[in-house]
């Protein structure tokens, strides 16, 4: 599309479509990061962001990609050589594993077939066997962005408690925070890892660690080499709303607006909206006669839907057709799923008609790319959306 | 919708969705309207805008609503008491008539049933009878925004020529310019009236008169009282790129960008895009089993589609449901069509997926509002869009 | 300056520097001008703008240049052939006169030497002589933008009252509203004419008529031909917050923000700020040894300062030097003052350091252009600013 | 200032004033970081940014603060326990030292009195003594932001060459790049560390490592634990214009614009502009009778000027007065200079009149805060600016 008209449909599972209100908040002159106006901004966002994590604990905000927040969580909470248990639910969990190994941790993998979430029972069993508590942390990706599977974190915590194991629970909510239900304190999460460019509706560039008392206490004994990621420096400076080094001021302007938008809509309403869109999308996929990558109905992600391509058809070719013909970006299959699935993002600043346009683009793309399917996916989605619209509106 | 998520669908037939690129061009510090930077801007837009009108004649740019450009055309080209022939093709033509009468012109009405365009044959016949050439101008709305009917201007000119009548041809292209084919010079239009907020994709606030030599000559003898609208002052100042009084500088920044966007896509490609979307929309309406306000297949507007409500159902109630449930604005029925039709705008900065979302919103709205219809309109539109997508992309 | 760095200094006496907050408000997607969101916007700005005019009467908002609002005031309040008394205080008053004459009014001129304001006594005397009340309106420019002279409107009203004359009082506040004290109701002004691009800090494109009961009553009998400018259509539609034709929605977004900014700072604080900057500027001019165009100390404008060039030196050449060397725009001499004065705007969104930079540019420009002057103007201004800064801050 | 009018003067030595053109470039919808449009953006900025570093070597772009780029340089080029020679020219060099020590490097300090730059001779002598080449890297801050002293990097390289020592040369150009002359390849710098928020005129959030062949070769043998900062991952992905993890897309939009602006003005013109402003500022300080923190005339920074407070007067109290009274932010004294100096930033998107306003604010602030000084600093600066303006314009 050399001269596309209208809006691009950015339907990858993040970065999500940044609302104008946030873009305009970012489009303000940068201010003195050591002055009183910044201090007030810092105090406000550091306080309010806790509501989105549903925590009363401090949230550390980094200028970095989400990847950085993975690293930060590990090097603060743990020491080199520490054993961690990591559920490899998909490509991003696998990448986290690599990162952990490069940083010198000993990673115990709980593999999956990349079509289901973390197995709480299995985690519990493994921890129960770990009599000497050699496992220092359990790492789970809440919403595995590469597969569209959401792990049940509360169950993982229950299993850990049942095993009476002291390991820390580290959860990656990079693609779930602000889109699907997450309750840091209630679920007993020790470190929550997040990023700006998904449910928070910001451009990429900020990453987060929310830190429980237990994790903070653990960090006091960490022997990991670190400087940029050090929680202590951050927390000390954050007390007055400042940062130990020049923060991404303009993204923080946007964050203030993002938090306000989420709280205005209400977190529960935000989650219900994502759930409704997830269900409508899955109905479309079913109507097309295609398979979901996620095979467990209790673990469907409401953030994105990963669709399995029929044998012999290439997902990337389909995505290219859709991009060039309909100016819509979809997510690629990643890692071992490359070419085998495509991913539809339905998160962030999104509504029924944007979803309808999105599914229309997929259905027309399947047709144009010659991918075997039944028409009627959009129709099925519309029926669900219409049937549930009034209740959604009242909510 | 107290806390709508995602983008509003502004599917009234203008103002159309303003693209970010234009909004960002407008969002620049205002400059000195008498300085050299402004002069260069003025010269550029005054020169380039001609291409959009397909004219080599001057285009006068007013800070005003489109309504102002109607008044400007009349008070410059004509004198009080002059007879004009005006085809009342709908609400906007009727409003233009009122304005003309208030300004002291004697308006001869060529009525229609508001379901078809200007009748060229009838115009020709009336002019042929007007031996004394007492009719000074023929006024036609190119695209009647209230009905979704596009009059065939070239035919009107042919009929005038055939009658050998010297009347000026004044054409309102407020909702057609930059969306459907219009050729000022080739079609022999004397004054073209236009506005910024439709095919030009700008916010409202600018209005235009493109002026033929004949109209300019006529203006020299006009006895109409005028000051703000006077072409002479404008044309004199415009010679160097300036304006006789402070112009809407920031909207002119946007106009420069809008012209660039239209020329980058190519006017013919722009028209083809609108035509394809118009056809897809009409197929949706047919599939729903609803009637179009426009009854002549040769006169369908590709800018908007006016849909007739089934007897006993109120269009405004439907529109309210759609606005409140799906955050989409549709056009109301105007004047005698109030409550009887609703209008779907598919113009300006627009694409296949935005149209799909738009039609989805209408189809779901019909369902929710209990308006008798058959489902499948979106499906019918998608079939047309998919079938023609490849050709559209190549064009 | 082919590649200027930093901010342009737009120090013409309007358009003034548009603050980012207003530009960003304008940079929002256009909304349906007939929908409920617009209605709320319209009602808010139509209500709140009255506070800026210090009136309880309705304010009509046009999409037009300020020039249009001159025309609107005349054609609504008066009838063709009506006699009006117009104080020709400078170029803009002279332009208003021309406009009035073209519109068919009989204009009685009260000339000045363009170095002082309207002579209230003389007005009173003339009205007293007009036993038959043939004069229907007295027209005064509050702040004459071409000379930097502010007429004393309260005195004019007193003189009119003393003469017991029923003429309407029409006041042009295009460059004074929101910058210097103006009290429509208290001063008995019948029609206040204003524009968006000066004290209101918006880009050009909106113009205003605030209308007293007496003016409204007079308009009922007006025989002037009009349509676009008709108060009645506007007031009828405005009742619910709407407009009779598509308004400049995005500028209205900006107007809402502008009003909020003025009221947050407080109108009295805004006026005091302008007064302090006017005084500092005049001290700089005095230190340079140059003359002010305004010769009456009671009538100095706090919006702009017009400086008389020494004999044999061309103001436009100086302005060109300053523009090309320091990227600052100053106002030209207009009409009979062309080349003879230059004008420094110090209005709108402005502060001490911007003024300091402005005066520095003038002082360096005088030096570079070889204009005879004494250095030290900036220094004199700084002394005044510093001496009054603490009080200003407390206010 | 609860309701400041006009523009804030952000005259800290970075973040610098972000030009509207860059803010508006950032204010665009985020795009797919794995799609073709992003690839083109990535390739362009990765290629063009080299011109700003004056290098033909690759530049790695991190989402992070400048601090992160310090860490990145060390952990890629070196191994734990490596000895480095670091010239402690001021607070930022001292902070870099702390960071290096925390990361496990053995830091040899070359202290200064924080009033002059790195002593090339001393470096040469130390290296000459280091027969076993145990020193692996020499670390120098090009422009010490805390003191306003610019070290002469070319001299450092010459001294290293003269000593025939193989240590890498790591240079922090966080506050110099794009403001004062820096030539990575010509001067033989091995790793250049930079940030987005100073001479690059962007908001904070991006940081840079430009990497010589020698540094790249050294990194192959680095035993430092790292993941986020690893050059290899970056360089591999960068080859096609992509990044190993979600980059700060919107800041990269801004970076493209920033590079374009620097190249349009011309790097040499940019440096000359900063030099002229630096000199004017120093003349103002001299006229005030105050001392510069920098005592070596060959090492004056043209980015900022650190001014020493007279004994018994607190710099922070002065800065507060200036912020509250004139809405200008100045830089605080840092570390051991806290309260003892204030710093005037004159970098980035800046011009003569902004500088004049800045110095006016300082001079008035000195007066209001009761700091002993002679008036006339602004006047002295204006004389220099005027005297050199014509040449500057021609350049």
mmCIF file of C-alpha atoms in Angstrom, chain C residues 80-281:
data_model
loop_
_atom_site.group_PDB
_atom_site.id
_atom_site.type_symbol
_atom_site.label_atom_id
_atom_site.label_comp_id
_atom_site.label_asym_id
_atom_site.label_seq_id
_atom_site.Cartn_x
_atom_site.Cartn_y
_atom_site.Cartn_z
ATOM 1 C CA UNK C 80 -28.727 50.337 4.520
ATOM 2 C CA UNK C 81 -28.258 54.070 4.466
ATOM 3 C CA UNK C 82 -28.074 54.348 8.241
ATOM 4 C CA UNK C 83 -25.684 56.977 9.483
ATOM 5 C CA UNK C 84 -22.860 55.829 11.710
ATOM 6 C CA UNK C 85 -20.204 57.780 13.522
ATOM 7 C CA UNK C 86 -16.803 56.150 13.263
ATOM 8 C CA UNK C 87 -13.659 57.289 15.023
ATOM 9 C CA UNK C 88 -10.810 56.808 12.611
ATOM 10 C CA UNK C 89 -8.101 56.064 15.135
ATOM 11 C CA UNK C 90 -5.855 54.256 12.690
ATOM 12 C CA UNK C 91 -5.604 51.819 9.847
ATOM 13 C CA UNK C 92 -8.049 49.259 11.180
ATOM 14 C CA UNK C 93 -10.672 51.868 11.929
ATOM 15 C CA UNK C 94 -10.129 53.179 8.399
ATOM 16 C CA UNK C 95 -10.599 49.700 7.015
ATOM 17 C CA UNK C 96 -13.779 49.283 9.012
ATOM 18 C CA UNK C 97 -14.954 52.539 7.538
ATOM 19 C CA UNK C 98 -14.337 51.328 4.002
ATOM 20 C CA UNK C 99 -16.190 48.148 4.735
ATOM 21 C CA UNK C 100 -19.148 50.092 6.152
ATOM 22 C CA UNK C 101 -19.264 52.320 3.114
ATOM 23 C CA UNK C 102 -19.161 49.366 0.749
ATOM 24 C CA UNK C 103 -22.048 47.875 2.649
ATOM 25 C CA UNK C 104 -24.062 51.020 2.010
ATOM 26 C CA UNK C 105 -23.885 52.833 5.315
ATOM 27 C CA UNK C 106 -23.358 56.543 5.553
ATOM 28 C CA UNK C 107 -20.211 56.945 7.575
ATOM 29 C CA UNK C 108 -19.453 60.097 9.510
ATOM 30 C CA UNK C 109 -15.743 60.131 10.275
ATOM 31 C CA UNK C 110 -14.206 61.509 13.424
ATOM 32 C CA UNK C 111 -10.606 61.737 12.315
ATOM 33 C CA UNK C 112 -7.574 61.612 14.569
ATOM 34 C CA UNK C 113 -3.887 61.977 13.848
ATOM 35 C CA UNK C 114 -3.548 58.203 14.400
ATOM 36 C CA UNK C 115 -1.596 58.962 17.556
ATOM 37 C CA UNK C 116 -4.426 59.095 20.055
ATOM 38 C CA UNK C 117 -7.748 57.384 20.762
ATOM 39 C CA UNK C 118 -11.369 58.257 20.205
ATOM 40 C CA UNK C 119 -12.215 61.677 21.577
ATOM 41 C CA UNK C 120 -15.152 61.063 23.881
ATOM 42 C CA UNK C 121 -15.868 64.738 24.275
ATOM 43 C CA UNK C 122 -16.032 65.287 20.544
ATOM 44 C CA UNK C 123 -18.322 62.281 20.165
ATOM 45 C CA UNK C 124 -20.569 63.671 22.858
ATOM 46 C CA UNK C 125 -20.646 67.046 21.160
ATOM 47 C CA UNK C 126 -21.523 65.587 17.785
ATOM 48 C CA UNK C 127 -24.250 63.423 19.238
ATOM 49 C CA UNK C 128 -25.660 66.348 21.158
ATOM 50 C CA UNK C 129 -25.967 68.206 17.885
ATOM 51 C CA UNK C 130 -27.711 65.261 16.260
ATOM 52 C CA UNK C 131 -31.129 66.262 17.536
ATOM 53 C CA UNK C 132 -33.002 63.944 15.180
ATOM 54 C CA UNK C 133 -30.974 60.992 16.257
ATOM 55 C CA UNK C 134 -30.028 60.316 12.667
ATOM 56 C CA UNK C 135 -26.846 58.667 13.866
ATOM 57 C CA UNK C 136 -27.689 55.059 14.518
ATOM 58 C CA UNK C 137 -24.394 53.806 15.799
ATOM 59 C CA UNK C 138 -21.080 54.934 17.182
ATOM 60 C CA UNK C 139 -18.196 52.703 16.104
ATOM 61 C CA UNK C 140 -14.977 52.634 18.077
ATOM 62 C CA UNK C 141 -11.946 50.400 17.913
ATOM 63 C CA UNK C 142 -10.992 49.639 21.503
ATOM 64 C CA UNK C 143 -7.364 48.817 20.833
ATOM 65 C CA UNK C 144 -6.164 50.199 17.516
ATOM 66 C CA UNK C 145 -3.731 47.514 16.422
ATOM 67 C CA UNK C 146 -2.035 49.746 13.875
ATOM 68 C CA UNK C 147 -0.971 52.439 16.339
ATOM 69 C CA UNK C 148 -0.858 50.948 19.802
ATOM 70 C CA UNK C 149 -3.488 53.304 21.123
ATOM 71 C CA UNK C 150 -6.301 52.143 23.376
ATOM 72 C CA UNK C 151 -9.472 54.213 23.353
ATOM 73 C CA UNK C 152 -11.323 54.737 26.612
ATOM 74 C CA UNK C 153 -14.632 53.060 25.964
ATOM 75 C CA UNK C 154 -16.177 53.884 29.332
ATOM 76 C CA UNK C 155 -15.659 57.573 28.576
ATOM 77 C CA UNK C 156 -17.299 57.210 25.192
ATOM 78 C CA UNK C 157 -20.320 55.631 26.825
ATOM 79 C CA UNK C 158 -20.470 58.433 29.393
ATOM 80 C CA UNK C 159 -20.379 61.029 26.644
ATOM 81 C CA UNK C 160 -23.162 59.258 24.776
ATOM 82 C CA UNK C 161 -25.256 59.106 27.911
ATOM 83 C CA UNK C 162 -24.571 62.735 28.687
ATOM 84 C CA UNK C 163 -25.783 63.619 25.198
ATOM 85 C CA UNK C 164 -28.876 61.517 25.814
ATOM 86 C CA UNK C 165 -28.419 59.982 22.401
ATOM 87 C CA UNK C 166 -29.930 56.605 21.520
ATOM 88 C CA UNK C 167 -27.224 55.466 19.097
ATOM 89 C CA UNK C 168 -25.850 51.975 19.556
ATOM 90 C CA UNK C 169 -22.261 51.625 20.680
ATOM 91 C CA UNK C 170 -20.296 49.156 18.555
ATOM 92 C CA UNK C 171 -16.821 48.339 19.785
ATOM 93 C CA UNK C 172 -14.089 46.429 18.020
ATOM 94 C CA UNK C 173 -12.153 44.471 20.651
ATOM 95 C CA UNK C 174 -10.404 42.234 18.141
ATOM 96 C CA UNK C 175 -6.994 42.959 19.596
ATOM 97 C CA UNK C 176 -8.018 43.862 23.131
ATOM 98 C CA UNK C 177 -10.321 41.097 24.360
ATOM 99 C CA UNK C 178 -8.561 38.890 26.841
ATOM 100 C CA UNK C 179 -5.582 41.253 27.017
ATOM 101 C CA UNK C 180 -6.785 44.574 28.384
ATOM 102 C CA UNK C 181 -9.722 45.407 30.583
ATOM 103 C CA UNK C 182 -13.031 45.340 28.737
ATOM 104 C CA UNK C 183 -16.449 45.297 30.388
ATOM 105 C CA UNK C 184 -19.251 45.007 27.936
ATOM 106 C CA UNK C 185 -22.190 45.294 30.294
ATOM 107 C CA UNK C 186 -20.717 47.750 32.757
ATOM 108 C CA UNK C 187 -19.625 50.043 29.943
ATOM 109 C CA UNK C 188 -22.881 49.733 28.051
ATOM 110 C CA UNK C 189 -21.490 48.352 24.834
ATOM 111 C CA UNK C 190 -24.168 47.177 22.407
ATOM 112 C CA UNK C 191 -22.160 45.052 20.022
ATOM 113 C CA UNK C 192 -18.701 43.786 20.841
ATOM 114 C CA UNK C 193 -16.675 42.541 17.914
ATOM 115 C CA UNK C 194 -13.826 40.116 18.541
ATOM 116 C CA UNK C 195 -11.543 37.548 16.953
ATOM 117 C CA UNK C 196 -9.797 34.390 18.051
ATOM 118 C CA UNK C 197 -6.156 35.066 17.239
ATOM 119 C CA UNK C 198 -5.100 37.721 19.754
ATOM 120 C CA UNK C 199 -5.873 37.665 23.465
ATOM 121 C CA UNK C 200 -7.831 34.451 23.039
ATOM 122 C CA UNK C 201 -4.571 32.805 21.950
ATOM 123 C CA UNK C 202 -6.193 30.711 19.216
ATOM 124 C CA UNK C 203 -5.232 30.431 15.570
ATOM 125 C CA UNK C 204 -7.313 32.747 13.380
ATOM 126 C CA UNK C 205 -10.652 31.439 12.126
ATOM 127 C CA UNK C 206 -13.262 32.374 14.714
ATOM 128 C CA UNK C 207 -14.924 35.777 15.118
ATOM 129 C CA UNK C 208 -17.435 37.019 17.639
ATOM 130 C CA UNK C 209 -20.360 39.379 18.137
ATOM 131 C CA UNK C 210 -21.564 39.867 21.691
ATOM 132 C CA UNK C 211 -25.005 41.430 21.482
ATOM 133 C CA UNK C 212 -26.866 43.600 23.977
ATOM 134 C CA UNK C 213 -30.644 43.548 24.325
ATOM 135 C CA UNK C 214 -30.809 46.907 22.637
ATOM 136 C CA UNK C 215 -28.781 45.726 19.674
ATOM 137 C CA UNK C 216 -30.872 42.606 19.428
ATOM 138 C CA UNK C 217 -34.020 44.671 19.420
ATOM 139 C CA UNK C 218 -32.563 46.908 16.733
ATOM 140 C CA UNK C 219 -31.711 43.883 14.623
ATOM 141 C CA UNK C 220 -35.380 42.949 14.478
ATOM 142 C CA UNK C 221 -35.937 46.005 12.320
ATOM 143 C CA UNK C 222 -32.796 45.747 10.226
ATOM 144 C CA UNK C 223 -33.429 45.818 6.498
ATOM 145 C CA UNK C 224 -29.883 44.808 5.602
ATOM 146 C CA UNK C 225 -29.544 41.890 3.260
ATOM 147 C CA UNK C 226 -27.787 39.045 5.062
ATOM 148 C CA UNK C 227 -27.763 35.358 5.522
ATOM 149 C CA UNK C 228 -24.437 33.961 6.754
ATOM 150 C CA UNK C 229 -24.120 36.699 9.355
ATOM 151 C CA UNK C 230 -27.700 36.648 10.618
ATOM 152 C CA UNK C 231 -27.797 36.708 14.411
ATOM 153 C CA UNK C 232 -31.285 35.188 14.554
ATOM 154 C CA UNK C 233 -30.317 31.883 12.925
ATOM 155 C CA UNK C 234 -27.295 31.639 15.144
ATOM 156 C CA UNK C 235 -29.058 32.453 18.380
ATOM 157 C CA UNK C 236 -31.877 30.030 17.609
ATOM 158 C CA UNK C 237 -29.511 27.133 16.986
ATOM 159 C CA UNK C 238 -27.159 28.157 19.808
ATOM 160 C CA UNK C 239 -29.911 27.695 22.348
ATOM 161 C CA UNK C 240 -29.111 23.955 22.406
ATOM 162 C CA UNK C 241 -25.421 24.396 21.768
ATOM 163 C CA UNK C 242 -25.605 23.844 18.017
ATOM 164 C CA UNK C 243 -24.973 25.992 14.975
ATOM 165 C CA UNK C 244 -27.097 26.622 11.874
ATOM 166 C CA UNK C 245 -24.286 25.342 9.641
ATOM 167 C CA UNK C 246 -21.170 23.268 10.210
ATOM 168 C CA UNK C 247 -19.063 25.199 12.718
ATOM 169 C CA UNK C 248 -15.275 25.159 13.058
ATOM 170 C CA UNK C 249 -15.392 22.288 15.513
ATOM 171 C CA UNK C 250 -11.664 21.993 16.090
ATOM 172 C CA UNK C 251 -11.232 25.694 16.778
ATOM 173 C CA UNK C 252 -14.077 25.380 19.266
ATOM 174 C CA UNK C 253 -12.095 22.635 21.022
ATOM 175 C CA UNK C 254 -9.344 25.219 21.240
ATOM 176 C CA UNK C 255 -11.713 27.940 22.408
ATOM 177 C CA UNK C 256 -12.847 25.796 25.321
ATOM 178 C CA UNK C 257 -9.235 25.415 26.354
ATOM 179 C CA UNK C 258 -8.494 29.123 25.847
ATOM 180 C CA UNK C 259 -11.358 30.197 28.056
ATOM 181 C CA UNK C 260 -10.244 27.742 30.723
ATOM 182 C CA UNK C 261 -6.711 29.135 30.605
ATOM 183 C CA UNK C 262 -7.874 32.742 30.909
ATOM 184 C CA UNK C 263 -10.151 31.947 33.813
ATOM 185 C CA UNK C 264 -7.507 29.838 35.568
ATOM 186 C CA UNK C 265 -5.043 32.717 35.432
ATOM 187 C CA UNK C 266 -7.858 35.146 36.239
ATOM 188 C CA UNK C 267 -8.833 37.978 33.911
ATOM 189 C CA UNK C 268 -7.453 40.642 36.244
ATOM 190 C CA UNK C 269 -4.129 38.838 36.456
ATOM 191 C CA UNK C 270 -4.097 38.567 32.676
ATOM 192 C CA UNK C 271 -4.671 42.315 32.338
ATOM 193 C CA UNK C 272 -2.012 43.092 34.944
ATOM 194 C CA UNK C 273 0.457 40.903 33.102
ATOM 195 C CA UNK C 274 -0.179 42.749 29.856
ATOM 196 C CA UNK C 275 0.071 46.116 31.606
ATOM 197 C CA UNK C 276 3.435 45.220 33.125
ATOM 198 C CA UNK C 277 4.779 44.069 29.780
ATOM 199 C CA UNK C 278 3.447 47.168 28.044
ATOM 200 C CA UNK C 279 5.191 49.411 30.549
ATOM 201 C CA UNK C 280 8.474 47.503 30.296
ATOM 202 C CA UNK C 281 8.362 47.795 26.534
#
